[in-house]
Amino acid sequence: MKSRHWAEMGETTFVAGIWLLYWVHRLLGRWPFRACLYPVVLVNWLRRPALRQASREYLERMQAATGGLGREPRWRDSVRHVLMFAETLLDKLLAVSGRYRFERVRTEGREELYEAAKSGRGGVIVTAHMGCLELCRTIAERRGEVRLNILVHTLHAEQFNRLLKRLNPENDFRLMEVTDMGPATAVALNERVEAGEFVVIAGDRIPVNSSQTVSVEFLGHPAPFPVGPYVLAALLKCPLYLLGCIHEGDGYTIHFERLFERVVLPRASVRPRSPTARATTPPG
């Protein structure tokens, strides 16, 4: 399968269909929603060979590296994989609209982050496109203790983000559309961190207009990861935290962890292929 940059992939959002499924859930609940969702997902799975191949490749690598499935993946596993992604889209809508059952959300390690926020110490949070990150943002805003500024590139998902906007006109508050990290953006982010706020940036997708990546082993194969979050934390001279959101059971677990108190990069390299970092104060 020919590799394409994620930002170049066209959006396939069908807004009317998403609205229909959303209202099925609101009026009838999760199981009737699933009954309507399954045939939609199955049709898409059958019609899109690239989707099937990407799912199968991921499941095969996951099984080989972790043994998580306990056997070789089958086509049913791939369908369930896509179904989980579709259900997560519903959870995103519910989280933004305030209708998610937040008692299903567990948190781990948040105390250190919240204590830093209370004391006025901001930082950078690196995260990934997994789970339902809208839950993290909604919970933070509901508590009012942590102010998040989320760096996003949403030009390839405009219809879905307009849908989120309709559910909650304030849902994109403190979202920052960033394609290139210029001096003006860096100054604005520095001001927010100094004010005790946090900058959230994804660390699992290669940059839109940059080659600054490092190759590491992931599920038994080399994969490029961006260095941007770590360079940003070094420039802002602030702590770097990890945020993960994992689907477990009928809910999610949100995990926080301080990676570095201070990221220090070697002077000779802020070079594209050789980013390294060390912690001046050991985490935890």
PDB file of C-alpha atoms in Angstrom:
ATOM      1  CA  MET A   1       0.000   0.000   0.000  1.00  0.00           C
ATOM      2  CA  LYS A   2       1.504   3.313  -1.067  1.00  0.00           C
ATOM      3  CA  SER A   3       2.101   5.571   1.930  1.00  0.00           C
ATOM      4  CA  ARG A   4       0.458   9.004   1.918  1.00  0.00           C
ATOM      5  CA  HIS A   5       0.878  11.840   4.371  1.00  0.00           C
ATOM      6  CA  TRP A   6      -2.064  11.876   6.787  1.00  0.00           C
ATOM      7  CA  ALA A   7      -2.836  15.554   6.070  1.00  0.00           C
ATOM      8  CA  GLU A   8      -3.277  14.769   2.365  1.00  0.00           C
ATOM      9  CA  MET A   9      -5.972  12.150   2.914  1.00  0.00           C
ATOM     10  CA  GLY A  10      -9.398  13.385   1.926  1.00  0.00           C
ATOM     11  CA  GLU A  11     -12.242  13.576   4.420  1.00  0.00           C
ATOM     12  CA  THR A  12     -15.047  11.038   4.042  1.00  0.00           C
ATOM     13  CA  THR A  13     -17.409  12.466   6.658  1.00  0.00           C
ATOM     14  CA  PHE A  14     -21.130  11.952   5.911  1.00  0.00           C
ATOM     15  CA  VAL A  15     -22.675  14.566   8.180  1.00  0.00           C
ATOM     16  CA  ALA A  16     -26.319  13.516   7.734  1.00  0.00           C
ATOM     17  CA  GLY A  17     -25.490   9.925   8.595  1.00  0.00           C
ATOM     18  CA  ILE A  18     -23.575  10.937  11.707  1.00  0.00           C
ATOM     19  CA  TRP A  19     -26.467  13.126  12.851  1.00  0.00           C
ATOM     20  CA  LEU A  20     -28.890  10.239  12.306  1.00  0.00           C
ATOM     21  CA  LEU A  21     -26.804   7.827  14.368  1.00  0.00           C
ATOM     22  CA  TYR A  22     -26.269  10.462  17.059  1.00  0.00           C
ATOM     23  CA  TRP A  23     -30.023  10.940  17.457  1.00  0.00           C
ATOM     24  CA  VAL A  24     -30.625   7.182  17.434  1.00  0.00           C
ATOM     25  CA  HIS A  25     -28.329   7.025  20.445  1.00  0.00           C
ATOM     26  CA  ARG A  26     -29.997   9.981  22.164  1.00  0.00           C
ATOM     27  CA  LEU A  27     -33.503   8.575  21.715  1.00  0.00           C
ATOM     28  CA  LEU A  28     -32.911   4.831  22.018  1.00  0.00           C
ATOM     29  CA  GLY A  29     -29.526   4.237  23.623  1.00  0.00           C
ATOM     30  CA  ARG A  30     -26.242   2.512  22.813  1.00  0.00           C
ATOM     31  CA  TRP A  31     -27.457  -0.905  21.610  1.00  0.00           C
ATOM     32  CA  PRO A  32     -29.947   0.412  19.014  1.00  0.00           C
ATOM     33  CA  PHE A  33     -27.159   2.763  17.899  1.00  0.00           C
ATOM     34  CA  ARG A  34     -24.855  -0.234  17.447  1.00  0.00           C
ATOM     35  CA  ALA A  35     -27.536  -2.124  15.517  1.00  0.00           C
ATOM     36  CA  CYS A  36     -27.634   0.762  13.030  1.00  0.00           C
ATOM     37  CA  LEU A  37     -23.871   1.236  13.049  1.00  0.00           C
ATOM     38  CA  TYR A  38     -22.804  -2.346  12.258  1.00  0.00           C
ATOM     39  CA  PRO A  39     -24.119  -2.475   8.661  1.00  0.00           C
ATOM     40  CA  VAL A  40     -22.671   0.991   7.954  1.00  0.00           C
ATOM     41  CA  VAL A  41     -19.231  -0.083   9.145  1.00  0.00           C
ATOM     42  CA  LEU A  42     -19.413  -3.412   7.329  1.00  0.00           C
ATOM     43  CA  VAL A  43     -20.257  -1.736   4.009  1.00  0.00           C
ATOM     44  CA  ASN A  44     -17.364   0.713   4.406  1.00  0.00           C
ATOM     45  CA  TRP A  45     -15.033  -2.121   5.373  1.00  0.00           C
ATOM     46  CA  LEU A  46     -16.009  -4.099   2.276  1.00  0.00           C
ATOM     47  CA  ARG A  47     -15.782  -1.140  -0.112  1.00  0.00           C
ATOM     48  CA  ARG A  48     -12.415   0.210   1.048  1.00  0.00           C
ATOM     49  CA  PRO A  49      -9.504  -2.193   0.489  1.00  0.00           C
ATOM     50  CA  ALA A  50      -6.981   0.338   1.831  1.00  0.00           C
ATOM     51  CA  LEU A  51      -8.885   0.426   5.112  1.00  0.00           C
ATOM     52  CA  ARG A  52      -8.896  -3.369   5.368  1.00  0.00           C
ATOM     53  CA  GLN A  53      -5.197  -3.600   4.585  1.00  0.00           C
ATOM     54  CA  ALA A  54      -4.210  -0.910   7.096  1.00  0.00           C
ATOM     55  CA  SER A  55      -6.303  -2.534   9.817  1.00  0.00           C
ATOM     56  CA  ARG A  56      -4.970  -6.013   9.078  1.00  0.00           C
ATOM     57  CA  GLU A  57      -1.374  -4.804   9.021  1.00  0.00           C
ATOM     58  CA  TYR A  58      -1.781  -3.078  12.379  1.00  0.00           C
ATOM     59  CA  LEU A  59      -3.428  -6.099  13.999  1.00  0.00           C
ATOM     60  CA  GLU A  60      -0.747  -8.455  12.637  1.00  0.00           C
ATOM     61  CA  ARG A  61       2.030  -6.242  13.982  1.00  0.00           C
ATOM     62  CA  MET A  62       0.302  -5.854  17.327  1.00  0.00           C
ATOM     63  CA  GLN A  63      -0.121  -9.616  17.667  1.00  0.00           C
ATOM     64  CA  ALA A  64       3.491 -10.288  16.682  1.00  0.00           C
ATOM     65  CA  ALA A  65       4.843  -7.672  19.124  1.00  0.00           C
ATOM     66  CA  THR A  66       2.511  -8.131  22.112  1.00  0.00           C
ATOM     67  CA  GLY A  67       0.445 -11.281  21.632  1.00  0.00           C
ATOM     68  CA  GLY A  68      -2.573  -9.199  22.562  1.00  0.00           C
ATOM     69  CA  LEU A  69      -5.037 -11.148  20.440  1.00  0.00           C
ATOM     70  CA  GLY A  70      -3.666 -14.555  21.449  1.00  0.00           C
ATOM     71  CA  ARG A  71      -3.873 -15.789  17.839  1.00  0.00           C
ATOM     72  CA  GLU A  72      -3.442 -14.602  14.289  1.00  0.00           C
ATOM     73  CA  PRO A  73      -5.953 -11.823  13.462  1.00  0.00           C
ATOM     74  CA  ARG A  74      -8.996 -12.716  11.376  1.00  0.00           C
ATOM     75  CA  TRP A  75     -11.325 -10.618   9.285  1.00  0.00           C
ATOM     76  CA  ARG A  76     -13.753 -10.338  12.215  1.00  0.00           C
ATOM     77  CA  ASP A  77     -11.001  -8.713  14.278  1.00  0.00           C
ATOM     78  CA  SER A  78     -10.516  -6.122  11.574  1.00  0.00           C
ATOM     79  CA  VAL A  79     -14.260  -5.360  11.493  1.00  0.00           C
ATOM     80  CA  ARG A  80     -14.273  -4.980  15.295  1.00  0.00           C
ATOM     81  CA  HIS A  81     -11.257  -2.689  14.996  1.00  0.00           C
ATOM     82  CA  VAL A  82     -13.158  -0.359  12.659  1.00  0.00           C
ATOM     83  CA  LEU A  83     -16.305  -0.618  14.800  1.00  0.00           C
ATOM     84  CA  MET A  84     -14.359   0.584  17.823  1.00  0.00           C
ATOM     85  CA  PHE A  85     -13.154   3.578  15.847  1.00  0.00           C
ATOM     86  CA  ALA A  86     -16.746   4.368  14.831  1.00  0.00           C
ATOM     87  CA  GLU A  87     -17.987   4.113  18.422  1.00  0.00           C
ATOM     88  CA  THR A  88     -15.222   6.469  19.500  1.00  0.00           C
ATOM     89  CA  LEU A  89     -16.591   9.056  17.074  1.00  0.00           C
ATOM     90  CA  LEU A  90     -19.900   8.872  18.949  1.00  0.00           C
ATOM     91  CA  ASP A  91     -18.073   9.309  22.258  1.00  0.00           C
ATOM     92  CA  LYS A  92     -16.401  12.425  20.850  1.00  0.00           C
ATOM     93  CA  LEU A  93     -19.826  13.884  20.034  1.00  0.00           C
ATOM     94  CA  LEU A  94     -21.174  12.976  23.463  1.00  0.00           C
ATOM     95  CA  ALA A  95     -18.148  14.441  25.239  1.00  0.00           C
ATOM     96  CA  VAL A  96     -18.331  17.755  23.365  1.00  0.00           C
ATOM     97  CA  SER A  97     -22.091  18.047  23.964  1.00  0.00           C
ATOM     98  CA  GLY A  98     -21.668  17.191  27.666  1.00  0.00           C
ATOM     99  CA  ARG A  99     -23.776  14.033  27.387  1.00  0.00           C
ATOM    100  CA  TYR A 100     -21.104  11.426  28.030  1.00  0.00           C
ATOM    101  CA  ARG A 101     -21.437   9.451  31.283  1.00  0.00           C
ATOM    102  CA  PHE A 102     -18.266  10.774  32.903  1.00  0.00           C
ATOM    103  CA  GLU A 103     -18.490   8.250  35.753  1.00  0.00           C
ATOM    104  CA  ARG A 104     -17.142   5.758  33.181  1.00  0.00           C
ATOM    105  CA  VAL A 105     -13.874   7.693  32.963  1.00  0.00           C
ATOM    106  CA  ARG A 106     -10.941   6.730  35.217  1.00  0.00           C
ATOM    107  CA  THR A 107      -7.871   8.900  35.670  1.00  0.00           C
ATOM    108  CA  GLU A 108      -4.341   7.942  36.658  1.00  0.00           C
ATOM    109  CA  GLY A 109      -1.533  10.255  37.763  1.00  0.00           C
ATOM    110  CA  ARG A 110      -3.441  13.503  37.369  1.00  0.00           C
ATOM    111  CA  GLU A 111      -2.562  14.828  40.829  1.00  0.00           C
ATOM    112  CA  GLU A 112       0.884  16.123  39.844  1.00  0.00           C
ATOM    113  CA  LEU A 113      -0.490  17.957  36.810  1.00  0.00           C
ATOM    114  CA  TYR A 114      -3.319  19.518  38.815  1.00  0.00           C
ATOM    115  CA  GLU A 115      -0.940  20.586  41.579  1.00  0.00           C
ATOM    116  CA  ALA A 116       1.297  22.255  38.985  1.00  0.00           C
ATOM    117  CA  ALA A 117      -1.728  24.064  37.546  1.00  0.00           C
ATOM    118  CA  LYS A 118      -2.819  25.268  41.005  1.00  0.00           C
ATOM    119  CA  SER A 119       0.658  26.656  41.662  1.00  0.00           C
ATOM    120  CA  GLY A 120       0.681  28.515  38.339  1.00  0.00           C
ATOM    121  CA  ARG A 121       3.265  26.313  36.603  1.00  0.00           C
ATOM    122  CA  GLY A 122       2.356  25.583  33.007  1.00  0.00           C
ATOM    123  CA  GLY A 123       3.864  23.049  30.650  1.00  0.00           C
ATOM    124  CA  VAL A 124       3.664  21.056  27.426  1.00  0.00           C
ATOM    125  CA  ILE A 125       1.539  17.907  27.169  1.00  0.00           C
ATOM    126  CA  VAL A 126       2.337  15.372  24.452  1.00  0.00           C
ATOM    127  CA  THR A 127      -0.473  13.014  23.486  1.00  0.00           C
ATOM    128  CA  ALA A 128      -1.607  10.690  20.697  1.00  0.00           C
ATOM    129  CA  HIS A 129      -4.599  10.149  18.419  1.00  0.00           C
ATOM    130  CA  MET A 130      -6.087   7.279  20.362  1.00  0.00           C
ATOM    131  CA  GLY A 131      -9.059   6.949  22.661  1.00  0.00           C
ATOM    132  CA  CYS A 132     -11.303   9.988  23.057  1.00  0.00           C
ATOM    133  CA  LEU A 133      -9.205  13.053  23.779  1.00  0.00           C
ATOM    134  CA  GLU A 134     -12.311  15.256  23.767  1.00  0.00           C
ATOM    135  CA  LEU A 135     -13.127  13.653  27.123  1.00  0.00           C
ATOM    136  CA  CYS A 136      -9.831  14.942  28.524  1.00  0.00           C
ATOM    137  CA  ARG A 137     -10.541  18.467  27.385  1.00  0.00           C
ATOM    138  CA  THR A 138     -14.125  18.426  28.584  1.00  0.00           C
ATOM    139  CA  ILE A 139     -13.184  17.113  32.024  1.00  0.00           C
ATOM    140  CA  ALA A 140     -10.452  19.739  32.377  1.00  0.00           C
ATOM    141  CA  GLU A 141     -12.853  22.519  31.440  1.00  0.00           C
ATOM    142  CA  ARG A 142     -15.594  21.210  33.737  1.00  0.00           C
ATOM    143  CA  ARG A 143     -13.218  21.236  36.708  1.00  0.00           C
ATOM    144  CA  GLY A 144     -11.853  24.643  35.754  1.00  0.00           C
ATOM    145  CA  GLU A 145      -8.408  23.901  37.229  1.00  0.00           C
ATOM    146  CA  VAL A 146      -6.387  23.211  34.081  1.00  0.00           C
ATOM    147  CA  ARG A 147      -6.418  25.510  31.067  1.00  0.00           C
ATOM    148  CA  LEU A 148      -5.533  23.699  27.852  1.00  0.00           C
ATOM    149  CA  ASN A 149      -4.353  25.211  24.570  1.00  0.00           C
ATOM    150  CA  ILE A 150      -4.560  22.492  21.938  1.00  0.00           C
ATOM    151  CA  LEU A 151      -2.440  22.683  18.794  1.00  0.00           C
ATOM    152  CA  VAL A 152      -4.355  21.131  15.913  1.00  0.00           C
ATOM    153  CA  HIS A 153      -4.275  20.660  12.170  1.00  0.00           C
ATOM    154  CA  THR A 154      -7.925  20.254  11.208  1.00  0.00           C
ATOM    155  CA  LEU A 155      -7.927  21.281   7.542  1.00  0.00           C
ATOM    156  CA  HIS A 156      -8.341  17.614   6.526  1.00  0.00           C
ATOM    157  CA  ALA A 157     -11.377  17.167   8.834  1.00  0.00           C
ATOM    158  CA  GLU A 158     -13.360  20.358   8.397  1.00  0.00           C
ATOM    159  CA  GLN A 159     -16.836  18.792   8.142  1.00  0.00           C
ATOM    160  CA  PHE A 160     -16.447  16.730  11.312  1.00  0.00           C
ATOM    161  CA  ASN A 161     -15.125  19.726  13.232  1.00  0.00           C
ATOM    162  CA  ARG A 162     -18.037  21.864  12.044  1.00  0.00           C
ATOM    163  CA  LEU A 163     -20.282  19.115  13.398  1.00  0.00           C
ATOM    164  CA  LEU A 164     -18.565  19.376  16.804  1.00  0.00           C
ATOM    165  CA  LYS A 165     -19.016  23.143  16.633  1.00  0.00           C
ATOM    166  CA  ARG A 166     -22.775  22.762  16.149  1.00  0.00           C
ATOM    167  CA  LEU A 167     -23.037  20.501  19.183  1.00  0.00           C
ATOM    168  CA  ASN A 168     -21.255  23.055  21.338  1.00  0.00           C
ATOM    169  CA  PRO A 169     -20.439  26.523  19.929  1.00  0.00           C
ATOM    170  CA  GLU A 170     -17.612  26.815  22.474  1.00  0.00           C
ATOM    171  CA  ASN A 171     -16.027  23.464  21.701  1.00  0.00           C
ATOM    172  CA  ASP A 172     -13.076  24.964  19.801  1.00  0.00           C
ATOM    173  CA  PHE A 173     -12.206  27.420  22.579  1.00  0.00           C
ATOM    174  CA  ARG A 174      -8.401  27.608  22.883  1.00  0.00           C
ATOM    175  CA  LEU A 175      -7.864  25.405  19.840  1.00  0.00           C
ATOM    176  CA  MET A 176      -4.929  26.743  17.826  1.00  0.00           C
ATOM    177  CA  GLU A 177      -4.709  25.829  14.149  1.00  0.00           C
ATOM    178  CA  VAL A 178      -0.982  25.362  13.531  1.00  0.00           C
ATOM    179  CA  THR A 179       0.658  24.209  10.333  1.00  0.00           C
ATOM    180  CA  ASP A 180       4.024  25.929  10.771  1.00  0.00           C
ATOM    181  CA  MET A 181       5.527  26.798  14.160  1.00  0.00           C
ATOM    182  CA  GLY A 182       6.695  30.361  13.480  1.00  0.00           C
ATOM    183  CA  PRO A 183       8.131  32.954  15.898  1.00  0.00           C
ATOM    184  CA  ALA A 184       4.726  34.551  16.535  1.00  0.00           C
ATOM    185  CA  THR A 185       3.213  31.199  17.504  1.00  0.00           C
ATOM    186  CA  ALA A 186       6.162  30.413  19.797  1.00  0.00           C
ATOM    187  CA  VAL A 187       5.791  33.788  21.554  1.00  0.00           C
ATOM    188  CA  ALA A 188       2.051  33.248  22.048  1.00  0.00           C
ATOM    189  CA  LEU A 189       2.605  29.769  23.474  1.00  0.00           C
ATOM    190  CA  ASN A 190       5.338  31.017  25.799  1.00  0.00           C
ATOM    191  CA  GLU A 191       2.958  33.642  27.182  1.00  0.00           C
ATOM    192  CA  ARG A 192       0.328  31.019  27.907  1.00  0.00           C
ATOM    193  CA  VAL A 193       2.749  28.638  29.602  1.00  0.00           C
ATOM    194  CA  GLU A 194       4.117  31.476  31.737  1.00  0.00           C
ATOM    195  CA  ALA A 195       0.515  32.237  32.721  1.00  0.00           C
ATOM    196  CA  GLY A 196       0.218  28.693  34.119  1.00  0.00           C
ATOM    197  CA  GLU A 197      -1.580  27.152  31.149  1.00  0.00           C
ATOM    198  CA  PHE A 198      -0.736  23.972  29.223  1.00  0.00           C
ATOM    199  CA  VAL A 199      -0.020  23.419  25.547  1.00  0.00           C
ATOM    200  CA  VAL A 200      -1.258  20.089  24.145  1.00  0.00           C
ATOM    201  CA  ILE A 201       0.431  18.714  21.028  1.00  0.00           C
ATOM    202  CA  ALA A 202       0.208  15.322  19.327  1.00  0.00           C
ATOM    203  CA  GLY A 203       3.384  13.268  19.205  1.00  0.00           C
ATOM    204  CA  ASP A 204       2.278  10.393  16.963  1.00  0.00           C
ATOM    205  CA  ARG A 205       1.941  11.993  13.532  1.00  0.00           C
ATOM    206  CA  ILE A 206       4.753  13.225  11.331  1.00  0.00           C
ATOM    207  CA  PRO A 207       4.728  17.028  10.863  1.00  0.00           C
ATOM    208  CA  VAL A 208       2.705  18.629   8.083  1.00  0.00           C
ATOM    209  CA  ASN A 209       5.498  20.732   6.583  1.00  0.00           C
ATOM    210  CA  SER A 210       8.624  19.481   8.286  1.00  0.00           C
ATOM    211  CA  SER A 211      10.991  16.534   8.101  1.00  0.00           C
ATOM    212  CA  GLN A 212      12.010  16.734  11.769  1.00  0.00           C
ATOM    213  CA  THR A 213      11.380  13.177  12.847  1.00  0.00           C
ATOM    214  CA  VAL A 214      13.226  10.387  14.571  1.00  0.00           C
ATOM    215  CA  SER A 215      12.930   6.731  13.639  1.00  0.00           C
ATOM    216  CA  VAL A 216      12.200   4.357  16.522  1.00  0.00           C
ATOM    217  CA  GLU A 217      10.979   0.787  16.736  1.00  0.00           C
ATOM    218  CA  PHE A 218       7.196   0.544  17.108  1.00  0.00           C
ATOM    219  CA  LEU A 219       5.439  -2.836  17.147  1.00  0.00           C
ATOM    220  CA  GLY A 220       8.600  -4.440  15.804  1.00  0.00           C
ATOM    221  CA  HIS A 221       9.079  -2.065  12.860  1.00  0.00           C
ATOM    222  CA  PRO A 222      10.800   1.319  12.420  1.00  0.00           C
ATOM    223  CA  ALA A 223       8.391   4.240  12.472  1.00  0.00           C
ATOM    224  CA  PRO A 224       8.957   8.017  12.206  1.00  0.00           C
ATOM    225  CA  PHE A 225       7.834  10.142  15.148  1.00  0.00           C
ATOM    226  CA  PRO A 226       7.949  13.960  15.324  1.00  0.00           C
ATOM    227  CA  VAL A 227      10.391  15.795  17.582  1.00  0.00           C
ATOM    228  CA  GLY A 228       8.245  18.927  17.709  1.00  0.00           C
ATOM    229  CA  PRO A 229       6.744  18.382  21.199  1.00  0.00           C
ATOM    230  CA  TYR A 230      10.174  17.926  22.754  1.00  0.00           C
ATOM    231  CA  VAL A 231      11.750  20.846  20.919  1.00  0.00           C
ATOM    232  CA  LEU A 232       8.790  23.016  21.977  1.00  0.00           C
ATOM    233  CA  ALA A 233       9.176  22.012  25.635  1.00  0.00           C
ATOM    234  CA  ALA A 234      12.908  22.765  25.412  1.00  0.00           C
ATOM    235  CA  LEU A 235      12.289  26.207  23.902  1.00  0.00           C
ATOM    236  CA  LEU A 236       9.643  27.075  26.495  1.00  0.00           C
ATOM    237  CA  LYS A 237      11.839  25.738  29.334  1.00  0.00           C
ATOM    238  CA  CYS A 238       8.912  24.012  30.997  1.00  0.00           C
ATOM    239  CA  PRO A 239       7.922  20.508  32.153  1.00  0.00           C
ATOM    240  CA  LEU A 240       6.802  17.928  29.602  1.00  0.00           C
ATOM    241  CA  TYR A 241       3.873  15.646  30.444  1.00  0.00           C
ATOM    242  CA  LEU A 242       2.392  12.583  28.742  1.00  0.00           C
ATOM    243  CA  LEU A 243      -1.359  12.237  28.267  1.00  0.00           C
ATOM    244  CA  GLY A 244      -2.903   8.959  27.112  1.00  0.00           C
ATOM    245  CA  CYS A 245      -6.544   8.008  26.695  1.00  0.00           C
ATOM    246  CA  ILE A 246      -7.234   4.269  26.489  1.00  0.00           C
ATOM    247  CA  HIS A 247     -10.559   2.538  25.866  1.00  0.00           C
ATOM    248  CA  GLU A 248     -11.195  -0.012  28.614  1.00  0.00           C
ATOM    249  CA  GLY A 249     -14.413  -1.925  29.206  1.00  0.00           C
ATOM    250  CA  ASP A 250     -17.393   0.397  28.728  1.00  0.00           C
ATOM    251  CA  GLY A 251     -15.361   3.560  29.358  1.00  0.00           C
ATOM    252  CA  TYR A 252     -11.911   5.126  29.192  1.00  0.00           C
ATOM    253  CA  THR A 253      -8.805   5.469  31.321  1.00  0.00           C
ATOM    254  CA  ILE A 254      -6.979   8.802  31.109  1.00  0.00           C
ATOM    255  CA  HIS A 255      -3.325   8.528  32.115  1.00  0.00           C
ATOM    256  CA  PHE A 256      -1.040  11.442  33.021  1.00  0.00           C
ATOM    257  CA  GLU A 257       2.697  11.181  33.564  1.00  0.00           C
ATOM    258  CA  ARG A 258       5.508  13.729  33.884  1.00  0.00           C
ATOM    259  CA  LEU A 259       8.199  12.773  31.385  1.00  0.00           C
ATOM    260  CA  PHE A 260      10.695  15.558  32.028  1.00  0.00           C
ATOM    261  CA  GLU A 261      10.913  18.438  34.462  1.00  0.00           C
ATOM    262  CA  ARG A 262      13.032  20.187  31.844  1.00  0.00           C
ATOM    263  CA  VAL A 263      13.939  19.075  28.330  1.00  0.00           C
ATOM    264  CA  VAL A 264      17.505  19.935  27.313  1.00  0.00           C
ATOM    265  CA  LEU A 265      18.571  19.356  23.706  1.00  0.00           C
ATOM    266  CA  PRO A 266      22.219  18.952  22.617  1.00  0.00           C
ATOM    267  CA  ARG A 267      23.512  22.267  21.289  1.00  0.00           C
ATOM    268  CA  ALA A 268      24.882  20.788  18.089  1.00  0.00           C
ATOM    269  CA  SER A 269      21.618  19.261  17.047  1.00  0.00           C
ATOM    270  CA  VAL A 270      18.350  20.587  16.707  1.00  0.00           C
ATOM    271  CA  ARG A 271      18.773  18.508  13.534  1.00  0.00           C
ATOM    272  CA  PRO A 272      15.978  16.646  11.781  1.00  0.00           C
ATOM    273  CA  ARG A 273      17.182  13.105  12.347  1.00  0.00           C
ATOM    274  CA  SER A 274      19.002  13.259  15.663  1.00  0.00           C
ATOM    275  CA  PRO A 275      16.784  14.586  18.448  1.00  0.00           C
ATOM    276  CA  THR A 276      17.671  13.447  21.949  1.00  0.00           C
ATOM    277  CA  ALA A 277      16.653  14.759  25.323  1.00  0.00           C
ATOM    278  CA  ARG A 278      17.502  14.348  28.936  1.00  0.00           C
ATOM    279  CA  ALA A 279      15.727  15.276  32.136  1.00  0.00           C
ATOM    280  CA  THR A 280      17.484  17.720  34.428  1.00  0.00           C
ATOM    281  CA  THR A 281      15.260  16.443  37.238  1.00  0.00           C
ATOM    282  CA  PRO A 282      14.204  12.780  37.170  1.00  0.00           C
ATOM    283  CA  PRO A 283      10.434  12.430  36.690  1.00  0.00           C
ATOM    284  CA  GLY A 284       8.346  11.252  39.581  1.00  0.00           C
TER     285      GLY A 284
END
